[in-house]
Amino acid sequence: MKRMNIVITGHVDHGKSTLTGRLLADTGSLPEGKLEAVKAMCAGNSRPFEYAFLLDALADEQKQGITIDSARVFFKSLMREYIIIDAPGHIEFLKNMLSGASRASAAVLIIDAKEGIAENSKRHGLLLSLLGIRQVAVVVNKMDLVNYSRDVFEGICRDYGLFLAELGVQPQHFIPVAAREGVNLISNSVSTPWYTGKSVLEALDGFDDEQSLEDKPFSMSLQDVYKFTENNDERRIFAGTPSSGRISAGDRVDFLPSGKTSVISTVEGFNTEQRFSAGAGEAAGFTLETQVYVKPGEVMVKEGDESIKVSDRFRANIFWLGSRPFETGKEYKLKIGCAKVSGTIEKIEKLIDAQSLEKETDRKGIRRHEAATLLLKTSAPIAFDTFDANEPLGRFVIIDDYNIAGGGIILDALEKSSVKR
Ligand code: GDP
């Protein structure tokens, strides 16, 4: 069955855990007897039952190692399994997403119908825009508290929609929900006869699967070149893990940015096993028919492939975690794929404080926990891709003083600078 990683965000108390717990219960995704057990425990303690308790109970089990698939909360529809990426705080979330530890394909943003849009609702919208998550459903929760008022719902949709549009986020769905009552979660409810859109589960099911990396054109950042001498013959093994596509013995390849070319002679796995091909995520070594001298960090593609960009300038969204600011005029080390290169800020296009959401333009540096859209310039041309097209080659980390101090995603390649070095 297919899987999709999703993130559910919302201001505290707007109903994130209730929505999650109720989705688990209503889709039959809970362990047998769990719902009844938690309900009985609440009754025993004369405590009203909360769907959020289901999550606590699951978390307890995970701590005790009872659940096999630990640290993963998921529910299933007929279409796929949804894995909920836990985002305890938005800083952890950004770190995880930018480092590639976890990546969400879709997001659910929850807003309390009675309280309306909170600062955090705005911050979460900002995060989605920074991370380039494009499949978004806005859920207006606790509709029971506003008598399922269409006016209230539409007011929130209008205001929040306008705010998100400014950030370039266009939700596919706005859904009126009462998570606790199960309204519009799995199917449409009679409580909102005026609403003809999708339920939360239908909206999620309607989202597209990420195109599998293996279905994309082949690319691999060269990790290292190992030299062996065999019967007085020098053999070079070009090692790396393909980020996308698949490559086979006999394929002609180009290396970028050097433009050198060769033909794959053999594909080697570990323990000298011979393989015929290697696909996205499968670490391998390659021998080539003609020797080429290329450096780690060059990207190997199939001959003539133009999907990978080569430039020394690109636009990116970055998030800064360093204790010292990320400053214009200073050199940093950037790591993109296996390439390490010096880089400087060419221009700060937009700077956003992730805490206060204040936008500023006239500043020379980006402080800890700030996010920005930047133009970056590297000391030499490198090969990369946009995050949208090829996640592993469209993501980078910024190193300051030997520490990872920030991370970012590449939005687009810019024209190579004309200055020769
Ligand atoms: P979280 O902090 O976003 O995870 O919020 P919770 O899921 O813990 O919910 C906060 C409170 O709102 C709890 O007391 C829930 O019972 C309540 N709540 C959640 N959904 C609804 C709803 O649809 N209607 C009403 N009236 N209360 C709800």
mmCIF file with all atom_site columns, N, CA and C in Angstrom, residues 62-100:
data_model
loop_
_atom_site.group_PDB
_atom_site.id
_atom_site.type_symbol
_atom_site.label_atom_id
_atom_site.label_alt_id
_atom_site.label_comp_id
_atom_site.label_asym_id
_atom_site.label_entity_id
_atom_site.label_seq_id
_atom_site.pdbx_PDB_ins_code
_atom_site.Cartn_x
_atom_site.Cartn_y
_atom_site.Cartn_z
_atom_site.occupancy
_atom_site.B_iso_or_equiv
_atom_site.pdbx_formal_charge
_atom_site.auth_seq_id
_atom_site.auth_comp_id
_atom_site.auth_asym_id
_atom_site.auth_atom_id
_atom_site.pdbx_PDB_model_num
ATOM 1   N N  . GLN A 1 62  ? 4.545  3.131  22.772 1.00 0.00 ? 62  GLN A N  1
ATOM 2   C CA . GLN A 1 62  ? 5.787  3.209  22.006 1.00 0.00 ? 62  GLN A CA 1
ATOM 3   C C  . GLN A 1 62  ? 6.986  3.299  22.937 1.00 0.00 ? 62  GLN A C  1
ATOM 4   N N  . LYS A 1 63  ? 6.795  4.051  24.024 1.00 0.00 ? 63  LYS A N  1
ATOM 5   C CA . LYS A 1 63  ? 7.890  4.170  24.989 1.00 0.00 ? 63  LYS A CA 1
ATOM 6   C C  . LYS A 1 63  ? 8.227  2.814  25.583 1.00 0.00 ? 63  LYS A C  1
ATOM 7   N N  . GLN A 1 64  ? 7.191  2.015  25.820 1.00 0.00 ? 64  GLN A N  1
ATOM 8   C CA . GLN A 1 64  ? 7.434  0.691  26.400 1.00 0.00 ? 64  GLN A CA 1
ATOM 9   C C  . GLN A 1 64  ? 7.815  -0.340 25.347 1.00 0.00 ? 64  GLN A C  1
ATOM 10  N N  . GLY A 1 65  ? 7.866  0.128  24.126 1.00 0.00 ? 65  GLY A N  1
ATOM 11  C CA . GLY A 1 65  ? 8.290  -0.778 23.062 1.00 0.00 ? 65  GLY A CA 1
ATOM 12  C C  . GLY A 1 65  ? 7.245  -1.803 22.667 1.00 0.00 ? 65  GLY A C  1
ATOM 13  N N  . ILE A 1 66  ? 5.964  -1.557 22.981 1.00 0.00 ? 66  ILE A N  1
ATOM 14  C CA . ILE A 1 66  ? 4.930  -2.530 22.631 1.00 0.00 ? 66  ILE A CA 1
ATOM 15  C C  . ILE A 1 66  ? 4.613  -2.448 21.137 1.00 0.00 ? 66  ILE A C  1
ATOM 16  N N  . THR A 1 67  ? 4.524  -1.206 20.655 1.00 0.00 ? 67  THR A N  1
ATOM 17  C CA . THR A 1 67  ? 4.222  -1.040 19.237 1.00 0.00 ? 67  THR A CA 1
ATOM 18  C C  . THR A 1 67  ? 5.504  -1.253 18.449 1.00 0.00 ? 67  THR A C  1
ATOM 19  N N  . ILE A 1 68  ? 5.396  -2.017 17.384 1.00 0.00 ? 68  ILE A N  1
ATOM 20  C CA . ILE A 1 68  ? 6.604  -2.331 16.609 1.00 0.00 ? 68  ILE A CA 1
ATOM 21  C C  . ILE A 1 68  ? 7.047  -1.114 15.806 1.00 0.00 ? 68  ILE A C  1
ATOM 22  N N  . ASP A 1 69  ? 6.091  -0.557 15.099 1.00 0.00 ? 69  ASP A N  1
ATOM 23  C CA . ASP A 1 69  ? 6.416  0.555  14.234 1.00 0.00 ? 69  ASP A CA 1
ATOM 24  C C  . ASP A 1 69  ? 6.477  1.829  15.078 1.00 0.00 ? 69  ASP A C  1
ATOM 25  N N  . SER A 1 70  ? 7.552  1.955  15.830 1.00 0.00 ? 70  SER A N  1
ATOM 26  C CA . SER A 1 70  ? 7.566  2.991  16.864 1.00 0.00 ? 70  SER A CA 1
ATOM 27  C C  . SER A 1 70  ? 7.720  4.395  16.298 1.00 0.00 ? 70  SER A C  1
ATOM 28  N N  . ALA A 1 71  ? 7.293  5.335  17.090 1.00 0.00 ? 71  ALA A N  1
ATOM 29  C CA . ALA A 1 71  ? 7.405  6.755  16.768 1.00 0.00 ? 71  ALA A CA 1
ATOM 30  C C  . ALA A 1 71  ? 6.689  7.149  15.483 1.00 0.00 ? 71  ALA A C  1
ATOM 31  N N  . ARG A 1 72  ? 5.793  6.290  15.074 1.00 0.00 ? 72  ARG A N  1
ATOM 32  C CA . ARG A 1 72  ? 5.051  6.619  13.869 1.00 0.00 ? 72  ARG A CA 1
ATOM 33  C C  . ARG A 1 72  ? 3.580  6.486  14.153 1.00 0.00 ? 72  ARG A C  1
ATOM 34  N N  . VAL A 1 73  ? 2.867  7.576  13.963 1.00 0.00 ? 73  VAL A N  1
ATOM 35  C CA . VAL A 1 73  ? 1.428  7.476  14.088 1.00 0.00 ? 73  VAL A CA 1
ATOM 36  C C  . VAL A 1 73  ? 0.891  7.452  12.670 1.00 0.00 ? 73  VAL A C  1
ATOM 37  N N  . PHE A 1 74  ? 0.115  6.442  12.374 1.00 0.00 ? 74  PHE A N  1
ATOM 38  C CA . PHE A 1 74  ? -0.465 6.480  11.033 1.00 0.00 ? 74  PHE A CA 1
ATOM 39  C C  . PHE A 1 74  ? -1.901 5.980  11.009 1.00 0.00 ? 74  PHE A C  1
ATOM 40  N N  . PHE A 1 75  ? -2.606 6.421  10.007 1.00 0.00 ? 75  PHE A N  1
ATOM 41  C CA . PHE A 1 75  ? -3.953 5.915  9.803  1.00 0.00 ? 75  PHE A CA 1
ATOM 42  C C  . PHE A 1 75  ? -4.079 5.567  8.332  1.00 0.00 ? 75  PHE A C  1
ATOM 43  N N  . LYS A 1 76  ? -5.084 4.732  8.029  1.00 0.00 ? 76  LYS A N  1
ATOM 44  C CA . LYS A 1 76  ? -5.168 4.310  6.644  1.00 0.00 ? 76  LYS A CA 1
ATOM 45  C C  . LYS A 1 76  ? -6.549 4.558  6.040  1.00 0.00 ? 76  LYS A C  1
ATOM 46  N N  . SER A 1 77  ? -6.529 4.820  4.756  1.00 0.00 ? 77  SER A N  1
ATOM 47  C CA . SER A 1 77  ? -7.776 4.913  4.001  1.00 0.00 ? 77  SER A CA 1
ATOM 48  C C  . SER A 1 77  ? -7.719 3.760  3.005  1.00 0.00 ? 77  SER A C  1
ATOM 49  N N  . LEU A 1 78  ? -8.690 3.700  2.099  1.00 0.00 ? 78  LEU A N  1
ATOM 50  C CA . LEU A 1 78  ? -8.626 2.649  1.091  1.00 0.00 ? 78  LEU A CA 1
ATOM 51  C C  . LEU A 1 78  ? -7.485 2.933  0.120  1.00 0.00 ? 78  LEU A C  1
ATOM 52  N N  . MET A 1 79  ? -7.110 4.205  0.054  1.00 0.00 ? 79  MET A N  1
ATOM 53  C CA . MET A 1 79  ? -6.083 4.646  -0.897 1.00 0.00 ? 79  MET A CA 1
ATOM 54  C C  . MET A 1 79  ? -4.663 4.392  -0.419 1.00 0.00 ? 79  MET A C  1
ATOM 55  N N  . ARG A 1 80  ? -4.404 4.796  0.820  1.00 0.00 ? 80  ARG A N  1
ATOM 56  C CA . ARG A 1 80  ? -3.017 4.715  1.306  1.00 0.00 ? 80  ARG A CA 1
ATOM 57  C C  . ARG A 1 80  ? -2.933 4.821  2.817  1.00 0.00 ? 80  ARG A C  1
ATOM 58  N N  . GLU A 1 81  ? -1.699 4.677  3.305  1.00 0.00 ? 81  GLU A N  1
ATOM 59  C CA . GLU A 1 81  ? -1.424 4.893  4.720  1.00 0.00 ? 81  GLU A CA 1
ATOM 60  C C  . GLU A 1 81  ? -0.853 6.283  4.878  1.00 0.00 ? 81  GLU A C  1
ATOM 61  N N  . TYR A 1 82  ? -1.338 6.971  5.897  1.00 0.00 ? 82  TYR A N  1
ATOM 62  C CA . TYR A 1 82  ? -0.817 8.308  6.164  1.00 0.00 ? 82  TYR A CA 1
ATOM 63  C C  . TYR A 1 82  ? 0.054  8.263  7.404  1.00 0.00 ? 82  TYR A C  1
ATOM 64  N N  . ILE A 1 83  ? 1.270  8.747  7.254  1.00 0.00 ? 83  ILE A N  1
ATOM 65  C CA . ILE A 1 83  ? 2.163  8.804  8.404  1.00 0.00 ? 83  ILE A CA 1
ATOM 66  C C  . ILE A 1 83  ? 2.205  10.259 8.847  1.00 0.00 ? 83  ILE A C  1
ATOM 67  N N  . ILE A 1 84  ? 1.910  10.454 10.121 1.00 0.00 ? 84  ILE A N  1
ATOM 68  C CA . ILE A 1 84  ? 1.876  11.823 10.615 1.00 0.00 ? 84  ILE A CA 1
ATOM 69  C C  . ILE A 1 84  ? 3.245  12.185 11.155 1.00 0.00 ? 84  ILE A C  1
ATOM 70  N N  . ILE A 1 85  ? 3.845  13.154 10.544 1.00 0.00 ? 85  ILE A N  1
ATOM 71  C CA . ILE A 1 85  ? 5.153  13.607 11.004 1.00 0.00 ? 85  ILE A CA 1
ATOM 72  C C  . ILE A 1 85  ? 4.911  14.497 12.208 1.00 0.00 ? 85  ILE A C  1
ATOM 73  N N  . ASP A 1 86  ? 5.547  14.133 13.282 1.00 0.00 ? 86  ASP A N  1
ATOM 74  C CA . ASP A 1 86  ? 5.339  14.889 14.497 1.00 0.00 ? 86  ASP A CA 1
ATOM 75  C C  . ASP A 1 86  ? 6.153  16.175 14.425 1.00 0.00 ? 86  ASP A C  1
ATOM 76  N N  . ALA A 1 87  ? 5.509  17.270 14.696 1.00 0.00 ? 87  ALA A N  1
ATOM 77  C CA . ALA A 1 87  ? 6.194  18.559 14.668 1.00 0.00 ? 87  ALA A CA 1
ATOM 78  C C  . ALA A 1 87  ? 6.000  19.244 16.010 1.00 0.00 ? 87  ALA A C  1
ATOM 79  N N  . PRO A 1 88  ? 6.779  18.815 17.016 1.00 0.00 ? 88  PRO A N  1
ATOM 80  C CA . PRO A 1 88  ? 6.553  19.353 18.360 1.00 0.00 ? 88  PRO A CA 1
ATOM 81  C C  . PRO A 1 88  ? 6.697  20.878 18.394 1.00 0.00 ? 88  PRO A C  1
ATOM 82  N N  . GLY A 1 89  ? 7.651  21.387 17.685 1.00 0.00 ? 89  GLY A N  1
ATOM 83  C CA . GLY A 1 89  ? 7.792  22.835 17.603 1.00 0.00 ? 89  GLY A CA 1
ATOM 84  C C  . GLY A 1 89  ? 8.180  23.160 16.186 1.00 0.00 ? 89  GLY A C  1
ATOM 85  N N  . HIS A 1 90  ? 7.940  24.390 15.760 1.00 0.00 ? 90  HIS A N  1
ATOM 86  C CA . HIS A 1 90  ? 8.203  24.631 14.346 1.00 0.00 ? 90  HIS A CA 1
ATOM 87  C C  . HIS A 1 90  ? 9.689  24.653 14.030 1.00 0.00 ? 90  HIS A C  1
ATOM 88  N N  . ILE A 1 91  ? 10.526 24.871 15.038 1.00 0.00 ? 91  ILE A N  1
ATOM 89  C CA . ILE A 1 91  ? 11.967 24.881 14.770 1.00 0.00 ? 91  ILE A CA 1
ATOM 90  C C  . ILE A 1 91  ? 12.466 23.457 14.484 1.00 0.00 ? 91  ILE A C  1
ATOM 91  N N  . GLU A 1 92  ? 11.999 22.504 15.304 1.00 0.00 ? 92  GLU A N  1
ATOM 92  C CA . GLU A 1 92  ? 12.352 21.097 15.060 1.00 0.00 ? 92  GLU A CA 1
ATOM 93  C C  . GLU A 1 92  ? 11.830 20.663 13.691 1.00 0.00 ? 92  GLU A C  1
ATOM 94  N N  . PHE A 1 93  ? 10.623 21.104 13.420 1.00 0.00 ? 93  PHE A N  1
ATOM 95  C CA . PHE A 1 93  ? 9.988  20.722 12.174 1.00 0.00 ? 93  PHE A CA 1
ATOM 96  C C  . PHE A 1 93  ? 10.818 21.204 10.981 1.00 0.00 ? 93  PHE A C  1
ATOM 97  N N  . LEU A 1 94  ? 11.206 22.472 11.037 1.00 0.00 ? 94  LEU A N  1
ATOM 98  C CA . LEU A 1 94  ? 12.012 23.027 9.959  1.00 0.00 ? 94  LEU A CA 1
ATOM 99  C C  . LEU A 1 94  ? 13.332 22.288 9.822  1.00 0.00 ? 94  LEU A C  1
ATOM 100 N N  . LYS A 1 95  ? 13.952 22.023 10.966 1.00 0.00 ? 95  LYS A N  1
ATOM 101 C CA . LYS A 1 95  ? 15.229 21.313 10.959 1.00 0.00 ? 95  LYS A CA 1
ATOM 102 C C  . LYS A 1 95  ? 15.075 19.959 10.288 1.00 0.00 ? 95  LYS A C  1
ATOM 103 N N  . ASN A 1 96  ? 14.046 19.217 10.702 1.00 0.00 ? 96  ASN A N  1
ATOM 104 C CA . ASN A 1 96  ? 13.829 17.891 10.144 1.00 0.00 ? 96  ASN A CA 1
ATOM 105 C C  . ASN A 1 96  ? 13.541 17.924 8.658  1.00 0.00 ? 96  ASN A C  1
ATOM 106 N N  . MET A 1 97  ? 12.717 18.877 8.287  1.00 0.00 ? 97  MET A N  1
ATOM 107 C CA . MET A 1 97  ? 12.340 18.948 6.883  1.00 0.00 ? 97  MET A CA 1
ATOM 108 C C  . MET A 1 97  ? 13.541 19.365 6.034  1.00 0.00 ? 97  MET A C  1
ATOM 109 N N  . LEU A 1 98  ? 14.279 20.354 6.515  1.00 0.00 ? 98  LEU A N  1
ATOM 110 C CA . LEU A 1 98  ? 15.370 20.864 5.701  1.00 0.00 ? 98  LEU A CA 1
ATOM 111 C C  . LEU A 1 98  ? 16.535 19.896 5.635  1.00 0.00 ? 98  LEU A C  1
ATOM 112 N N  . SER A 1 99  ? 16.735 19.129 6.687  1.00 0.00 ? 99  SER A N  1
ATOM 113 C CA . SER A 1 99  ? 17.851 18.192 6.675  1.00 0.00 ? 99  SER A CA 1
ATOM 114 C C  . SER A 1 99  ? 17.467 16.910 5.945  1.00 0.00 ? 99  SER A C  1
ATOM 115 N N  . GLY A 1 100 ? 16.184 16.780 5.637  1.00 0.00 ? 100 GLY A N  1
ATOM 116 C CA . GLY A 1 100 ? 15.754 15.594 4.913  1.00 0.00 ? 100 GLY A CA 1
ATOM 117 C C  . GLY A 1 100 ? 15.398 14.439 5.831  1.00 0.00 ? 100 GLY A C  1
#
